[in-house]
Amino acid sequence: MATSRILVLKKHMSSKAASTMIKNVTVIGGGLMGSGIAQVAAQTGHQVVLCEVSDQALQKSRSSIQTSLQRVAKKQFKDKPAEAEKFVNDSLARLNTSLNVEESVKSADLIIEAIVENLEAKHKLFSNLDAVAPSHTIFASNTSSLSIEEIASVTKRQDRFGGLHFFNPVPVMKLLEVVRIPQTSDDTYHRMMAWGAAMGKTTITCKDTPGFVVNRLLVPNLAEAVRMLERGDATARDIDTAMKLGASHPMGPFELADYVGNDTTKFILDGWHKRFPDVELFKPIPLLTKMVEEGKLGIKSGEGFYKYNK
Ligand code: 3HC
């Protein structure tokens, strides 16, 4: 483990508040983010339950987790195939799946919600969880754009509530944003920070502000790139090349927009526009709206700003 992460772990574990370590993690929602979180939790030694609504969804999650674990194993155990295989098998053995929310949270120290970005759906889930989860269980949302305080408002455990925002692809991206709401207790905060370090992530702390740190800077950047393309200032390819070679970004804004999903970017912008109608940066972009309406969502639909082999 990197020295900085050991220091974070020690700092937050030395507090009396962090005396109860998070060992059992339940992830609700097995999409791209939920699967990634469940995978990393399992590969770092946690007992994990991944909860979804259908067998088909669970099968898809399990298959993507297996593929991703093999990629991680190949990297971590380059010339040691037996160790690589053990890493994959041990991680998969710690990963259980469930179709029953109540059952899946029975022993959870931490529940992370990674379901659809819809406040009503999240409220329904968390008020149910509040009634059935053990009293010590910390609740967290991986929302990328909704307010944590608003999500937490339906529960009676706002002191045990926070935001844990991961980045795609979760096994590769090293950052975890830990979001405190005013009600989050020191105990909960320290446990979330220590858990982030135990997950092998570098943690930063952020208030419950729209987009937290990364998306607040990243999404307007993508939006400005789309506006640039719309005005005809440069081609998508040239804007991407410019940002990769001129700013050392690993992906250009259009490659990233296709990777994140144009519907997701539009959803985040629309939500912010609704809340802050005067902010120019959040205003709707006709080109983005048109692409989403035409189903050009990015890699997942086979076409976005670029075309992909499905
Ligand atoms: N699981 C496991 N390993 C993976 C992986 C996955 N899903 N995806 C990539 N990798 C590994 C590969 O195995 C490879 O390992 P290697 O170095 O040993 O070969 C390494 O990562 C690099 O992958 P690739 O060679 O396939 O491709 P790249 O070098 O182009 O890297 C990338 C791919 C890591 C995605 C890189 O382009 C990148 O960092 N892009 C930016 C991603 C980003 O900004 N994410 C944040 C999005 S915003 C967000 O998530 C917030 C949300 O709220 C919207």
Coordinates of C-alpha atoms and ligand atoms in Angstrom, one line a residue:
M1 CA 0.0 0.0 0.0
A2 CA 1.3 3.5 -0.9
T3 CA 2.8 5.4 2.1
S4 CA 0.2 8.2 1.8
R5 CA -2.6 5.7 2.0
I6 CA -1.1 4.0 5.1
L7 CA -0.9 7.5 6.7
V8 CA -4.5 8.2 5.9
L9 CA -5.5 4.8 7.3
K10 CA -3.5 5.4 10.5
K11 CA -4.8 8.9 10.9
H12 CA -8.4 7.8 10.7
M13 CA -7.9 4.5 12.5
S14 CA -6.1 6.0 15.4
S15 CA -9.3 8.0 16.2
K16 CA -11.5 6.3 18.8
A17 CA -14.3 6.9 16.3
A18 CA -12.7 4.6 13.8
S19 CA -12.5 1.6 16.1
T20 CA -15.1 -0.3 14.2
M21 CA -13.6 -1.3 10.9
I22 CA -15.7 -1.7 7.8
K23 CA -15.5 -5.4 6.8
N24 CA -18.8 -6.2 5.3
V25 CA -19.9 -4.1 2.3
T26 CA -23.2 -4.2 0.4
V27 CA -23.4 -2.5 -2.9
I28 CA -26.9 -1.8 -4.3
G29 CA -26.9 -1.6 -8.1
G30 CA -24.6 -3.6 -10.3
G31 CA -24.1 -1.3 -13.2
L32 CA -20.7 -0.1 -14.3
M33 CA -20.0 1.8 -11.1
G34 CA -21.6 -0.6 -8.6
S35 CA -19.8 -3.6 -10.2
G36 CA -16.5 -1.7 -10.0
I37 CA -17.0 -0.8 -6.4
A38 CA -18.0 -4.3 -5.5
Q39 CA -15.0 -5.7 -7.3
V40 CA -12.4 -3.4 -5.6
A41 CA -14.0 -4.1 -2.2
A42 CA -13.7 -7.9 -2.8
Q43 CA -10.2 -7.7 -4.1
T44 CA -9.1 -5.7 -1.1
G45 CA -10.4 -8.3 1.3
H46 CA -13.9 -7.2 2.2
Q47 CA -16.9 -9.5 2.3
V48 CA -19.2 -8.1 -0.4
V49 CA -22.8 -8.5 -1.3
L50 CA -23.8 -7.1 -4.7
C51 CA -27.6 -6.5 -4.9
E52 CA -29.5 -6.2 -8.2
V53 CA -33.1 -6.5 -9.4
S54 CA -32.7 -9.4 -11.8
D55 CA -30.6 -12.5 -12.5
Q56 CA -29.8 -11.2 -15.9
A57 CA -28.3 -8.0 -14.4
L58 CA -26.4 -10.0 -11.8
Q59 CA -24.9 -12.2 -14.5
K60 CA -23.8 -9.2 -16.5
S61 CA -22.1 -7.7 -13.4
R62 CA -20.4 -10.9 -12.5
S63 CA -19.0 -11.4 -15.9
S64 CA -17.7 -7.8 -16.2
I65 CA -16.1 -8.2 -12.7
Q66 CA -14.4 -11.4 -13.7
T67 CA -13.0 -9.9 -16.8
S68 CA -11.8 -6.8 -14.9
L69 CA -10.3 -8.9 -12.1
Q70 CA -8.3 -10.8 -14.7
R71 CA -6.9 -7.5 -16.1
V72 CA -5.9 -6.4 -12.6
A73 CA -4.4 -9.8 -11.8
K74 CA -2.4 -9.8 -15.1
K75 CA -0.9 -6.4 -14.1
Q76 CA -0.3 -7.2 -10.4
F77 CA 1.1 -10.7 -10.9
K78 CA 2.8 -10.4 -14.2
D79 CA 4.9 -13.6 -14.4
K80 CA 3.1 -15.5 -11.6
P81 CA 0.0 -17.1 -13.2
A82 CA -0.8 -19.2 -10.1
E83 CA -0.9 -16.2 -7.9
A84 CA -2.9 -14.3 -10.5
E85 CA -5.5 -17.1 -10.6
K86 CA -5.6 -17.3 -6.7
F87 CA -6.2 -13.5 -6.6
V88 CA -9.1 -13.8 -9.0
N89 CA -10.6 -16.9 -7.3
D90 CA -10.2 -15.4 -3.7
S91 CA -11.8 -12.1 -4.8
L92 CA -14.7 -13.9 -6.5
A93 CA -15.2 -16.1 -3.4
R94 CA -15.6 -12.9 -1.3
L95 CA -18.3 -11.6 -3.7
N96 CA -21.8 -12.7 -3.1
T97 CA -24.8 -11.6 -5.1
S98 CA -28.4 -11.1 -4.1
L99 CA -31.8 -10.2 -5.5
N100 CA -33.2 -9.4 -2.0
V101 CA -32.3 -6.0 -0.6
E102 CA -33.4 -6.9 3.0
E103 CA -31.3 -10.1 3.0
S104 CA -28.3 -8.4 1.4
V105 CA -27.8 -5.8 4.2
K106 CA -28.2 -8.0 7.2
S107 CA -24.5 -8.0 8.1
A108 CA -23.5 -4.8 6.3
D109 CA -21.1 -2.3 8.0
L110 CA -21.4 -0.1 5.0
I111 CA -24.1 0.1 2.2
I112 CA -23.2 1.9 -1.0
E113 CA -26.0 2.9 -3.3
A114 CA -25.1 3.0 -7.0
I115 CA -28.6 2.8 -8.6
V116 CA -30.2 5.1 -11.2
E117 CA -29.7 8.9 -10.7
N118 CA -33.2 9.5 -9.6
L119 CA -34.0 11.2 -6.3
E120 CA -37.3 9.4 -5.9
A121 CA -35.8 6.0 -6.5
K122 CA -33.0 6.7 -4.0
H123 CA -35.5 8.0 -1.4
K124 CA -37.5 4.8 -1.7
L125 CA -34.4 2.6 -1.4
F126 CA -32.9 4.5 1.6
S127 CA -36.1 4.7 3.6
N128 CA -36.5 0.9 3.2
L129 CA -32.9 0.3 4.1
D130 CA -33.2 2.5 7.2
A131 CA -35.9 0.2 8.5
V132 CA -34.1 -3.1 7.8
A133 CA -30.3 -2.4 8.1
P134 CA -28.4 -2.8 11.5
S135 CA -28.2 0.4 13.5
H136 CA -24.4 0.7 13.1
T137 CA -24.5 0.5 9.3
I138 CA -23.2 3.5 7.4
F139 CA -25.2 4.5 4.4
A140 CA -23.4 6.1 1.4
S141 CA -24.4 7.2 -2.1
N142 CA -22.2 7.1 -5.1
T143 CA -24.3 9.8 -6.8
S144 CA -22.4 11.9 -9.3
S145 CA -24.7 15.0 -9.2
L146 CA -27.5 14.8 -6.7
S147 CA -27.3 16.3 -3.2
I148 CA -26.2 13.8 -0.5
E149 CA -28.2 15.8 2.2
E150 CA -31.4 15.6 0.1
I151 CA -30.9 11.8 -0.5
A152 CA -30.2 11.3 3.3
S153 CA -33.2 13.4 4.3
V154 CA -35.6 10.4 4.3
T155 CA -33.5 8.4 6.9
K156 CA -33.2 8.7 10.6
R157 CA -29.5 8.1 10.4
Q158 CA -28.1 11.2 8.8
D159 CA -25.2 11.1 11.3
R160 CA -24.3 7.8 9.6
F161 CA -24.7 9.1 6.0
G162 CA -22.2 10.4 3.5
G163 CA -21.1 10.4 -0.1
L164 CA -18.5 8.0 -1.5
H165 CA -17.9 9.0 -5.1
F166 CA -15.8 6.7 -7.2
F167 CA -14.6 7.2 -10.8
N168 CA -14.9 5.0 -13.9
P169 CA -13.1 2.6 -14.4
V170 CA -13.2 2.1 -10.6
P171 CA -10.4 -0.6 -10.5
V172 CA -8.0 1.9 -12.3
M173 CA -9.0 5.4 -11.0
K174 CA -7.1 6.1 -7.8
L175 CA -9.4 8.8 -6.3
L176 CA -12.3 8.5 -3.9
E177 CA -14.3 11.7 -3.0
V178 CA -15.6 11.5 0.6
V179 CA -18.5 13.8 1.0
R180 CA -19.6 15.0 4.4
I181 CA -23.0 16.6 5.1
P182 CA -23.4 18.8 8.1
Q183 CA -25.0 15.9 10.0
T184 CA -22.3 13.3 9.2
S185 CA -20.7 12.4 12.5
D186 CA -16.9 12.4 13.0
D187 CA -17.1 8.6 13.6
T188 CA -18.8 8.1 10.3
Y189 CA -16.4 10.4 8.5
H190 CA -13.3 8.7 9.9
R191 CA -14.6 5.3 9.1
M192 CA -15.3 6.3 5.5
M193 CA -11.9 7.8 5.1
A194 CA -10.2 4.7 6.6
W195 CA -12.3 2.5 4.4
G196 CA -11.2 4.5 1.3
A197 CA -7.6 3.9 2.2
A198 CA -8.3 0.2 2.8
M199 CA -9.8 0.1 -0.7
G200 CA -6.4 1.3 -2.1
K201 CA -7.8 4.7 -3.0
T202 CA -6.5 8.2 -2.3
T203 CA -9.3 10.1 -0.5
I204 CA -10.2 13.7 -0.6
T205 CA -12.9 15.4 1.5
C206 CA -15.5 17.6 0.0
K207 CA -18.6 19.4 1.1
D208 CA -22.0 18.5 -0.4
T209 CA -21.6 20.8 -3.4
P210 CA -22.9 20.1 -6.9
G211 CA -20.5 17.7 -8.7
F212 CA -18.2 17.7 -5.6
V213 CA -14.7 18.5 -6.9
V214 CA -14.1 16.4 -10.0
N215 CA -17.4 16.6 -11.8
R216 CA -17.8 20.3 -11.0
L217 CA -14.6 20.9 -13.0
L218 CA -14.8 18.0 -15.5
V219 CA -18.5 18.3 -16.7
P220 CA -18.2 22.0 -17.6
N221 CA -15.0 21.2 -19.4
L222 CA -16.8 18.6 -21.5
A223 CA -19.7 21.0 -22.0
E224 CA -17.3 23.8 -23.3
A225 CA -15.7 21.3 -25.7
V226 CA -19.2 20.4 -27.1
R227 CA -20.0 24.2 -27.5
M228 CA -16.6 24.6 -29.3
L229 CA -17.5 21.8 -31.7
E230 CA -21.0 23.3 -32.2
R231 CA -19.5 26.7 -33.1
G232 CA -17.2 25.0 -35.6
D233 CA -14.0 26.2 -33.9
A234 CA -12.3 22.9 -34.4
T235 CA -13.1 19.3 -35.1
A236 CA -13.7 16.8 -32.3
R237 CA -10.5 14.9 -33.3
D238 CA -8.4 18.1 -33.1
I239 CA -9.9 19.2 -29.8
D240 CA -9.1 15.8 -28.3
T241 CA -5.6 15.8 -29.7
A242 CA -5.1 19.3 -28.3
M243 CA -6.1 18.3 -24.8
K244 CA -4.1 15.1 -24.8
L245 CA -0.9 16.6 -26.2
G246 CA -1.3 20.2 -24.8
A247 CA -2.7 19.4 -21.4
S248 CA -1.6 15.8 -20.9
H249 CA -5.1 14.5 -20.3
P250 CA -5.3 10.7 -20.8
M251 CA -8.4 11.2 -23.0
G252 CA -9.7 14.2 -25.0
P253 CA -13.0 15.6 -23.9
F254 CA -15.0 13.8 -26.7
E255 CA -13.3 10.5 -26.0
L256 CA -14.2 11.0 -22.3
A257 CA -17.7 12.2 -23.1
D258 CA -18.3 9.0 -25.1
Y259 CA -16.7 6.9 -22.3
V260 CA -18.9 8.5 -19.6
G261 CA -22.0 8.5 -21.8
N262 CA -23.5 11.6 -23.4
D263 CA -26.8 10.9 -21.6
T264 CA -25.0 11.0 -18.2
T265 CA -23.2 14.3 -19.0
K266 CA -26.5 15.8 -20.2
F267 CA -28.3 14.5 -17.2
I268 CA -25.8 16.1 -14.8
L269 CA -25.9 19.4 -16.7
D270 CA -29.7 19.4 -16.8
G271 CA -29.9 18.8 -13.1
W272 CA -27.6 21.7 -12.3
H273 CA -29.3 24.0 -14.8
K274 CA -32.6 23.3 -13.0
R275 CA -31.0 24.2 -9.7
F276 CA -28.9 27.2 -11.0
P277 CA -30.8 28.5 -14.0
D278 CA -28.5 31.6 -14.3
V279 CA -25.2 29.8 -14.5
E280 CA -24.1 30.0 -18.2
L281 CA -21.9 26.9 -18.1
F282 CA -24.9 24.7 -17.1
K283 CA -27.2 25.8 -19.8
P284 CA -28.5 23.2 -22.3
I285 CA -26.4 22.6 -25.4
P286 CA -28.4 21.9 -28.6
L287 CA -25.8 19.6 -30.1
L288 CA -25.7 17.4 -26.9
T289 CA -29.5 17.3 -26.7
K290 CA -29.7 16.2 -30.4
M291 CA -27.1 13.5 -29.9
V292 CA -28.9 12.0 -26.9
E293 CA -32.2 12.2 -28.8
E294 CA -30.6 10.3 -31.7
G295 CA -29.3 7.6 -29.3
K296 CA -25.7 8.6 -29.9
L297 CA -24.7 8.0 -26.3
G298 CA -21.1 7.0 -26.7
I299 CA -19.3 3.7 -26.4
K300 CA -22.3 1.9 -24.8
S301 CA -24.5 2.6 -27.8
G302 CA -21.9 2.1 -30.5
E303 CA -21.8 5.8 -31.5
G304 CA -21.2 9.1 -29.9
F305 CA -18.8 11.7 -31.1
Y306 CA -17.0 8.7 -32.6
K307 CA -18.1 5.3 -33.9
Y308 CA -17.3 2.1 -32.1
N309 CA -17.5 -1.6 -32.9
K310 CA -20.1 -3.0 -30.5
Ligands
3HC1 N1 -10.7 -3.0 -15.1 C1 -9.4 -3.3 -14.8 N2 -8.3 -2.8 -15.5 C2 -8.6 -1.9 -16.4 C3 -9.9 -1.5 -16.8 C4 -11.0 -2.1 -16.1 N3 -12.3 -1.8 -16.3 N4 -9.8 -0.5 -17.7 C5 -8.5 -0.3 -18.0 N5 -7.8 -1.1 -17.2 C6 -6.3 -1.2 -17.1 C7 -5.8 -2.0 -18.3 O1 -5.7 -3.4 -18.1 C8 -4.4 -1.4 -18.5 O2 -3.5 -2.0 -17.7 P1 -1.9 -2.1 -18.2 O3 -1.4 -0.7 -18.0 O4 -1.3 -3.0 -17.3 O5 -2.0 -2.5 -19.6 C9 -4.6 0.1 -18.0 O6 -5.8 0.1 -17.2 C10 -4.7 1.0 -19.2 O7 -5.8 0.6 -20.0 P2 -5.8 0.5 -21.6 O8 -4.4 0.2 -22.1 O9 -7.0 -0.3 -22.0 O10 -6.2 2.0 -22.1 P3 -5.6 3.4 -21.6 O11 -4.1 3.4 -21.4 O12 -6.1 4.3 -22.7 O13 -6.3 3.7 -20.3 C11 -8.1 4.6 -19.1 C12 -7.7 3.7 -20.2 C13 -7.6 4.1 -17.7 C14 -9.6 4.6 -19.1 C15 -7.5 6.1 -19.4 O14 -7.8 6.4 -20.7 C16 -8.1 7.1 -18.5 O15 -7.6 7.3 -17.3 N6 -9.1 7.9 -19.0 C17 -9.7 8.9 -18.2 C18 -10.8 8.3 -17.4 C19 -11.5 9.3 -16.5 O16 -11.3 10.5 -16.6 N7 -12.5 8.8 -15.7 C20 -13.3 9.6 -14.9 C21 -14.6 9.8 -15.6 S1 -15.7 10.8 -14.7 C22 -16.5 9.8 -13.6 O17 -16.2 8.6 -13.6 C23 -17.4 10.4 -12.6 C24 -18.8 10.0 -12.9 O18 -19.6 10.5 -11.8 C25 -19.4 10.6 -14.2

